[in-house]
Amino acid sequence: MKQISLFFYLSLIVSALFAQVPQTLTLNKPDLSRGFPVMKALSLRSSASVFDEKKLSLQDLSDLLWAANGINRPDNGKRTAPSAMNSQDVDIYVCMPEGSYLYDAVKHALLLVSAGDHRALVAGRQENMAKAPVFLVLVSDISRFRGDDDSLKMIWAAVDVGTVSQNIALFCSGTGLETRPRASMDQEKLRQVLKGISKNPMLIYLFNC
Amino acid sequence: MKQISLFFYLSLIVSALFAQVPQTLTLNKPDLSRGFPVMKALSLRSSASVFDEKKLSLQDLSDLLWAANGINRPDNGKRTAPSAMNSQDVDIYVCMPEGSYLYDAVKHALLLVSAGDHRALVAGRQENMAKAPVFLVLVSDISRFRGDDDSLKMIWAAVDVGTVSQNIALFCSGTGLETRPRASMDQEKLRQVLKGISKNPMLIYLFNC
């Protein structure tokens, strides 16, 4: 009986949260004419240490995710970031105040993974950063690689995560956004929130405008 | 006596090679206004499979290396690519027909490491690529990281190599050059040629215009 009640209340809470948060957030078409020349973007590339709380516009968020690991050749589904043997192993989770989403590159949309604000889990000990409006969590799914050598797969995964992370950094420096790559976070709790991720390389980004 | 003769002939050969190849190749100042808008560079990012033999201009080579991992903030020596705890662990070796060089970011110059054409060692089994005019070999020196956890250091190194590699890819797609990241090569022989490198992550790039 206690178990049933508990389930009932939990369901209520979950329903209430989901009612306020869209299950799918359709992103805008990327603006392919946007940004500084690539050499200027490289000259401005830096890791920010101060972030304000201002929300990103839908266009900023759309362009950011497409730049990070979107499909830039719709005829063959290839991405802005290369990956080892085109395994497309890097998924991007987007933590915002209203909830955490998974970026679906094919649909160019965000799919709700977990309602609620999980940014503090990503910020970890750097509490001053927990109010940045968007955190991107890069996760490599090494099961998408062929072969049996797991330690080699971890190296491929880390190279691929670095690749996506620099797309993010240069998109930001090229469009006036602030970002910082980070690798420390509360991985254990994040795994509970971002369902389905396992012990794979993760890298964190945070943003503001 | 035989040993002395051998040493004599080897010295001659080395001297003859070095006489034809500059010990230091001073690079041009980077052109910071160059390239397509960053979103267009991302839209054109792809891995080429065909390369011609045309030599890169000095400006292309200069901008390419600065973009890859040059100093973009001379006041504090920070780079176009972030690195774990700003360890600046990624070195770039440049293999061209006349010799293999190390990129010195502080001097923005190439320092001769080994005269002669070592491109076939980098191309490995992909012999059709061996005539691409420039190969960049990215090598992380994990001794620059603090701490004792070598397997963690290898992950950081791979993330940092991926970061530099995407700088290269976006510089190329943003300026009309062709490139392809590769990870397979004759590492054992390359280690003999590129003195001082150890068993650290390596990633290869090749270019043409």
Coordinates of C-alpha atoms in Angstrom, one line a residue:
Chain A
M1 CA 0.0 0.0 0.0
K2 CA 2.8 2.3 0.9
Q3 CA 4.5 1.5 -2.4
I4 CA 1.3 2.4 -4.3
S5 CA 0.9 5.7 -2.5
L6 CA 4.5 6.5 -3.2
F7 CA 4.1 5.7 -6.8
F8 CA 0.9 7.9 -6.9
Y9 CA 2.6 10.9 -5.5
L10 CA 5.6 10.5 -7.7
S11 CA 3.4 10.3 -10.7
L12 CA 1.7 13.5 -9.8
I13 CA 4.9 15.3 -9.4
V14 CA 6.2 14.0 -12.7
S15 CA 3.0 14.9 -14.4
A16 CA 3.0 18.4 -13.0
L17 CA 6.5 19.0 -14.2
F18 CA 5.9 17.6 -17.6
A19 CA 2.8 19.7 -18.1
Q20 CA 5.0 22.8 -18.0
V21 CA 7.8 21.6 -20.1
P22 CA 7.5 20.8 -23.8
Q23 CA 8.3 17.2 -24.7
T24 CA 9.9 18.3 -28.0
L25 CA 11.4 21.6 -28.8
T26 CA 11.7 22.2 -32.5
L27 CA 14.7 24.2 -33.4
N28 CA 15.0 26.9 -36.1
K29 CA 16.8 26.2 -39.4
P30 CA 20.5 27.1 -39.0
D31 CA 21.6 30.5 -40.3
L32 CA 24.5 29.5 -42.5
S33 CA 25.5 33.1 -43.3
R34 CA 26.1 33.9 -39.6
G35 CA 29.3 34.7 -37.8
F36 CA 32.7 36.3 -38.0
P37 CA 35.3 35.1 -40.6
V38 CA 36.8 31.8 -39.3
M39 CA 40.2 33.4 -38.6
K40 CA 38.6 36.1 -36.5
A41 CA 36.6 33.4 -34.6
L42 CA 39.9 31.6 -33.9
S43 CA 41.5 34.9 -32.7
L44 CA 38.6 35.5 -30.2
R45 CA 38.5 31.9 -28.9
S46 CA 38.8 31.8 -25.1
S47 CA 37.3 30.1 -22.1
A48 CA 35.0 32.5 -20.1
S49 CA 34.9 32.5 -16.4
V50 CA 31.9 34.7 -15.8
F51 CA 28.4 33.9 -17.0
D52 CA 25.2 35.8 -16.7
E53 CA 21.7 34.3 -16.5
K54 CA 20.2 35.7 -19.7
K55 CA 18.4 33.0 -21.7
L56 CA 19.7 32.2 -25.2
S57 CA 17.3 33.1 -28.0
L58 CA 15.8 30.1 -30.0
Q59 CA 18.0 31.0 -33.0
D60 CA 21.1 31.0 -30.8
L61 CA 20.2 27.6 -29.3
S62 CA 19.3 26.2 -32.8
D63 CA 22.5 27.4 -34.4
L64 CA 24.7 26.4 -31.4
L65 CA 23.4 22.7 -31.6
W66 CA 23.6 22.5 -35.3
A67 CA 27.2 23.9 -35.2
A68 CA 28.2 21.5 -32.4
N69 CA 27.2 18.3 -34.2
G70 CA 24.4 18.9 -36.6
I71 CA 23.9 17.4 -40.1
N72 CA 25.6 19.5 -42.7
R73 CA 25.1 17.1 -45.6
P74 CA 21.5 16.0 -45.6
D75 CA 22.0 13.7 -48.5
N76 CA 24.3 11.3 -46.5
G77 CA 23.6 12.4 -42.9
K78 CA 27.1 13.5 -42.2
R79 CA 27.9 16.0 -39.5
T80 CA 29.7 19.2 -38.8
A81 CA 32.1 17.1 -36.6
P82 CA 33.9 14.1 -38.0
S83 CA 34.0 11.0 -35.9
A84 CA 36.1 7.8 -35.9
M85 CA 34.9 5.7 -38.9
N86 CA 31.9 8.0 -39.1
S87 CA 30.4 6.3 -36.0
Q88 CA 28.6 9.5 -34.9
D89 CA 29.2 8.5 -31.3
V90 CA 28.8 11.9 -29.6
D91 CA 25.4 12.8 -28.2
I92 CA 24.6 16.2 -26.8
Y93 CA 22.4 16.7 -23.7
V94 CA 21.2 20.2 -23.1
C95 CA 20.5 21.2 -19.5
M96 CA 18.4 24.3 -19.1
P97 CA 16.3 25.7 -16.2
E98 CA 13.1 23.9 -17.3
G99 CA 14.6 20.5 -18.1
S100 CA 17.3 18.4 -19.7
Y101 CA 17.0 17.5 -23.4
L102 CA 18.7 15.3 -25.9
Y103 CA 19.6 16.9 -29.3
D104 CA 18.2 14.9 -32.1
A105 CA 20.3 15.9 -35.1
V106 CA 18.0 14.2 -37.7
K107 CA 15.0 16.0 -36.5
H108 CA 17.0 19.1 -35.5
A109 CA 15.0 19.2 -32.3
L110 CA 15.4 18.8 -28.6
L111 CA 13.7 15.8 -26.9
L112 CA 12.9 16.0 -23.3
V113 CA 14.8 13.6 -21.2
S114 CA 14.1 14.8 -17.7
A115 CA 12.1 17.8 -16.5
G116 CA 13.6 20.1 -13.8
D117 CA 16.7 22.1 -13.3
H118 CA 19.8 19.9 -13.3
R119 CA 22.4 22.6 -14.0
A120 CA 23.9 22.4 -10.5
L121 CA 24.9 18.8 -11.1
V122 CA 26.8 19.9 -14.2
A123 CA 28.4 22.9 -12.4
G124 CA 29.5 20.7 -9.6
R125 CA 31.9 22.5 -7.2
Q126 CA 31.9 25.6 -9.4
E127 CA 28.6 26.9 -8.0
N128 CA 29.1 30.4 -9.4
M129 CA 28.5 28.9 -12.8
A130 CA 25.3 27.0 -12.0
K131 CA 23.1 29.8 -13.3
A132 CA 24.5 29.9 -16.8
P133 CA 21.5 29.5 -19.0
V134 CA 22.6 26.4 -21.0
F135 CA 24.9 23.6 -20.2
L136 CA 25.8 21.1 -23.0
V137 CA 26.9 17.7 -21.8
L138 CA 28.8 15.7 -24.5
V139 CA 28.6 12.0 -24.1
S140 CA 30.2 9.4 -26.4
D141 CA 28.3 6.1 -26.8
I142 CA 31.3 3.8 -27.5
S143 CA 29.0 0.9 -28.4
R144 CA 28.7 2.6 -31.8
F145 CA 32.3 1.8 -32.5
R146 CA 33.3 -1.5 -34.2
G147 CA 35.9 -3.8 -32.6
D148 CA 36.7 -5.2 -29.2
D149 CA 39.4 -2.9 -27.8
D150 CA 37.6 -0.8 -25.2
S151 CA 40.6 1.2 -24.2
L152 CA 41.2 2.2 -27.8
K153 CA 37.5 3.1 -28.1
M154 CA 37.8 5.4 -25.1
I155 CA 40.6 7.3 -27.0
W156 CA 38.5 7.6 -30.1
A157 CA 35.6 8.7 -28.0
A158 CA 37.7 11.4 -26.4
V159 CA 39.0 12.7 -29.7
D160 CA 35.4 12.8 -31.0
V161 CA 34.3 14.7 -27.9
G162 CA 37.1 17.2 -28.3
T163 CA 36.1 17.7 -31.9
V164 CA 32.5 18.5 -31.1
S165 CA 33.7 20.7 -28.2
Q166 CA 35.8 22.9 -30.5
N167 CA 32.9 23.3 -32.9
I168 CA 31.0 24.7 -29.9
A169 CA 33.9 27.0 -28.9
L170 CA 34.4 28.4 -32.4
F171 CA 30.6 28.9 -32.9
C172 CA 30.6 30.9 -29.7
S173 CA 33.7 33.0 -30.4
G174 CA 32.4 33.6 -33.9
T175 CA 29.0 34.8 -32.8
G176 CA 29.7 36.7 -29.5
L177 CA 28.6 34.0 -27.0
E178 CA 30.6 33.0 -24.0
T179 CA 31.5 29.4 -23.2
R180 CA 34.0 27.2 -21.3
P181 CA 34.8 23.5 -21.6
R182 CA 34.8 21.6 -18.4
A183 CA 35.3 18.0 -17.5
S184 CA 34.5 17.8 -13.8
M185 CA 30.9 17.3 -12.7
D186 CA 28.7 15.1 -10.6
Q187 CA 28.7 12.2 -13.0
E188 CA 26.9 9.8 -10.8
K189 CA 23.9 12.0 -10.3
L190 CA 23.9 13.2 -13.9
R191 CA 23.7 9.5 -15.0
Q192 CA 20.5 9.2 -13.0
V193 CA 19.0 12.3 -14.7
L194 CA 20.3 11.8 -18.2
K195 CA 18.8 8.3 -18.7
G196 CA 20.7 5.8 -20.8
I197 CA 24.2 7.2 -20.6
S198 CA 27.0 5.0 -19.4
K199 CA 30.6 5.5 -18.3
N200 CA 31.8 7.3 -21.4
P201 CA 33.8 10.5 -21.8
M202 CA 31.8 13.5 -20.9
L203 CA 32.6 17.1 -21.4
I204 CA 30.6 20.1 -20.2
Y205 CA 30.0 23.4 -21.8
L206 CA 28.2 26.4 -20.5
F207 CA 26.9 29.4 -22.3
N208 CA 25.5 32.8 -22.1
C209 CA 25.1 35.7 -24.4
Chain B
M1 CA 88.0 2.0 -37.9
K2 CA 84.9 0.7 -39.7
Q3 CA 82.8 2.6 -37.1
I4 CA 84.6 5.8 -37.8
S5 CA 84.1 5.5 -41.5
L6 CA 80.5 4.8 -41.1
F7 CA 80.1 7.8 -38.9
F8 CA 81.9 9.9 -41.5
Y9 CA 79.6 8.9 -44.4
L10 CA 76.5 9.3 -42.3
S11 CA 77.7 12.8 -41.3
L12 CA 78.2 13.7 -44.9
I13 CA 74.7 12.6 -45.9
V14 CA 73.2 14.5 -43.0
S15 CA 75.2 17.6 -43.8
A16 CA 74.2 17.4 -47.5
L17 CA 70.5 17.1 -46.6
F18 CA 70.6 19.9 -44.1
A19 CA 72.3 22.2 -46.5
Q20 CA 69.3 22.1 -48.8
V21 CA 66.7 22.5 -46.1
P22 CA 66.3 25.5 -43.9
Q23 CA 66.7 24.9 -40.2
T24 CA 64.0 27.4 -39.4
L25 CA 61.1 28.5 -41.5
T26 CA 59.7 31.8 -40.3
L27 CA 55.9 31.9 -40.8
N28 CA 53.9 34.9 -41.9
K29 CA 51.7 36.9 -39.5
P30 CA 48.2 35.3 -39.4
D31 CA 45.6 37.0 -41.5
L32 CA 42.9 37.5 -38.9
S33 CA 40.3 38.8 -41.4
R34 CA 40.4 35.7 -43.6
G35 CA 37.8 33.1 -44.2
F36 CA 34.1 32.5 -44.6
P37 CA 31.7 33.2 -41.7
V38 CA 32.0 30.5 -39.1
M39 CA 28.6 29.0 -39.8
K40 CA 29.4 28.7 -43.5
A41 CA 32.8 27.0 -42.5
L42 CA 30.8 24.5 -40.4
S43 CA 28.4 23.9 -43.3
L44 CA 31.3 23.1 -45.6
R45 CA 33.2 20.9 -43.1
S46 CA 33.9 17.5 -44.7
S47 CA 36.8 14.9 -44.9
A48 CA 38.3 14.9 -48.4
S49 CA 39.4 11.7 -50.1
V50 CA 41.4 13.1 -53.0
F51 CA 44.4 15.3 -52.7
D52 CA 46.6 16.9 -55.4
E53 CA 50.3 17.7 -55.0
K54 CA 50.2 21.5 -55.2
K55 CA 52.3 23.1 -52.6
L56 CA 50.6 25.3 -50.0
S57 CA 51.6 29.0 -50.1
L58 CA 53.5 30.4 -47.2
Q59 CA 50.5 32.4 -46.1
D60 CA 48.3 29.2 -46.2
L61 CA 50.8 27.3 -44.1
S62 CA 51.3 30.2 -41.7
D63 CA 47.5 30.6 -41.1
L64 CA 46.9 26.9 -40.9
L65 CA 49.4 26.4 -38.1
W66 CA 48.3 29.5 -36.2
A67 CA 44.7 28.4 -36.6
A68 CA 45.5 24.8 -35.4
N69 CA 47.2 25.8 -32.1
G70 CA 48.7 29.2 -32.4
I71 CA 48.9 31.9 -29.7
N72 CA 45.8 34.1 -30.0
R73 CA 46.4 36.1 -26.8
P74 CA 50.1 37.2 -26.8
D75 CA 49.7 38.8 -23.3
N76 CA 49.3 35.4 -21.6
G77 CA 50.4 32.9 -24.3
K78 CA 47.0 31.2 -24.5
R79 CA 46.1 29.3 -27.7
T80 CA 43.4 29.0 -30.3
A81 CA 42.7 25.5 -28.8
P82 CA 41.9 25.1 -25.1
S83 CA 43.7 22.3 -23.3
A84 CA 43.1 20.4 -20.0
M85 CA 44.2 22.8 -17.3
N86 CA 45.9 24.9 -19.9
S87 CA 48.7 22.3 -20.2
Q88 CA 49.2 23.1 -23.9
D89 CA 50.1 19.4 -24.4
V90 CA 49.6 19.2 -28.2
D91 CA 52.6 19.6 -30.4
I92 CA 52.3 19.8 -34.2
Y93 CA 54.8 18.1 -36.5
V94 CA 54.7 19.2 -40.2
C95 CA 55.8 16.7 -42.8
M96 CA 56.5 18.2 -46.2
P97 CA 58.6 16.9 -49.2
E98 CA 61.8 18.7 -48.0
G99 CA 61.6 17.6 -44.3
S100 CA 59.6 17.3 -41.1
Y101 CA 59.3 20.3 -38.8
L102 CA 58.0 21.1 -35.4
Y103 CA 55.7 24.1 -35.0
D104 CA 57.0 26.6 -32.4
A105 CA 53.9 28.6 -31.4
V106 CA 55.9 31.2 -29.5
K107 CA 58.2 32.0 -32.4
H108 CA 55.4 31.2 -34.9
A109 CA 58.0 29.3 -36.9
L110 CA 58.8 25.8 -38.1
L111 CA 62.0 24.2 -36.6
L112 CA 63.6 21.4 -38.7
V113 CA 63.4 18.0 -36.9
S114 CA 64.5 15.7 -39.7
A115 CA 65.3 16.4 -43.4
G116 CA 63.8 14.3 -46.1
D117 CA 60.4 13.2 -47.2
H118 CA 58.5 11.2 -44.5
R119 CA 55.0 11.6 -45.9
A120 CA 54.7 8.0 -46.8
L121 CA 55.1 7.0 -43.1
V122 CA 52.2 9.2 -42.3
A123 CA 50.1 8.0 -45.2
G124 CA 50.7 4.4 -44.2
R125 CA 48.5 2.0 -46.2
Q126 CA 46.7 4.8 -47.9
E127 CA 49.4 5.3 -50.5
N128 CA 47.2 7.4 -52.7
M129 CA 47.5 10.1 -50.1
A130 CA 51.2 10.1 -49.7
K131 CA 51.7 13.0 -52.2
A132 CA 49.5 15.4 -50.4
P133 CA 51.7 18.5 -49.9
V134 CA 51.4 18.8 -46.1
F135 CA 50.8 16.3 -43.3
L136 CA 50.3 17.5 -39.8
V137 CA 51.0 15.1 -37.0
L138 CA 49.4 16.0 -33.7
V139 CA 51.2 14.6 -30.7
S140 CA 50.2 15.1 -27.1
D141 CA 53.0 15.2 -24.5
I142 CA 51.2 13.8 -21.5
S143 CA 54.1 14.6 -19.2
R144 CA 52.8 18.2 -19.2
F145 CA 49.7 17.2 -17.3
R146 CA 49.8 17.2 -13.5
G147 CA 48.8 14.1 -11.5
D148 CA 49.5 10.4 -11.5
D149 CA 46.6 8.8 -13.4
D150 CA 48.1 7.9 -16.8
S151 CA 44.8 6.5 -18.2
L152 CA 43.0 9.7 -17.3
K153 CA 45.9 11.7 -18.9
M154 CA 45.4 9.7 -22.1
I155 CA 41.8 10.8 -22.2
W156 CA 42.7 14.4 -21.6
A157 CA 45.3 14.1 -24.4
A158 CA 42.8 12.7 -26.8
V159 CA 40.2 15.4 -26.1
D160 CA 43.0 18.0 -26.6
V161 CA 44.1 16.4 -29.9
G162 CA 40.5 16.4 -31.1
T163 CA 40.2 20.0 -30.2
V164 CA 43.2 21.0 -32.3
S165 CA 42.1 18.7 -35.1
Q166 CA 38.8 20.6 -35.4
N167 CA 40.5 23.9 -35.5
I168 CA 42.4 22.5 -38.6
A169 CA 39.2 21.2 -40.2
L170 CA 37.3 24.5 -39.8
F171 CA 40.2 26.6 -40.9
C172 CA 40.3 24.4 -44.1
S173 CA 36.6 24.4 -44.8
G174 CA 36.6 28.2 -44.1
T175 CA 39.4 28.9 -46.6
G176 CA 38.8 26.4 -49.4
L177 CA 41.5 23.9 -48.4
E178 CA 41.0 20.1 -48.3
T179 CA 41.8 18.0 -45.3
R180 CA 41.1 14.7 -43.6
P181 CA 41.7 13.5 -40.1
R182 CA 43.3 10.1 -39.8
A183 CA 44.6 8.0 -36.9
S184 CA 46.4 5.1 -38.6
M185 CA 50.1 5.5 -39.6
D186 CA 53.4 3.8 -39.2
Q187 CA 53.9 5.1 -35.7
E188 CA 57.1 3.1 -35.0
K189 CA 59.0 4.6 -37.9
L190 CA 57.5 8.0 -37.3
R191 CA 58.8 7.9 -33.8
Q192 CA 62.3 7.4 -35.2
V193 CA 62.0 10.3 -37.5
L194 CA 60.1 12.8 -35.2
K195 CA 62.7 12.7 -32.4
G196 CA 61.5 13.0 -28.9
I197 CA 57.9 11.8 -29.3
S198 CA 56.7 8.9 -27.1
K199 CA 53.7 6.7 -27.0
N200 CA 51.2 9.4 -26.9
P201 CA 48.0 9.9 -28.9
M202 CA 48.7 10.9 -32.5
L203 CA 46.4 12.1 -35.2
I204 CA 47.2 12.8 -38.7
Y205 CA 46.0 15.5 -41.1
L206 CA 46.7 16.0 -44.7
F207 CA 46.1 19.0 -46.9
N208 CA 46.1 20.4 -50.3
C209 CA 44.7 23.5 -51.9

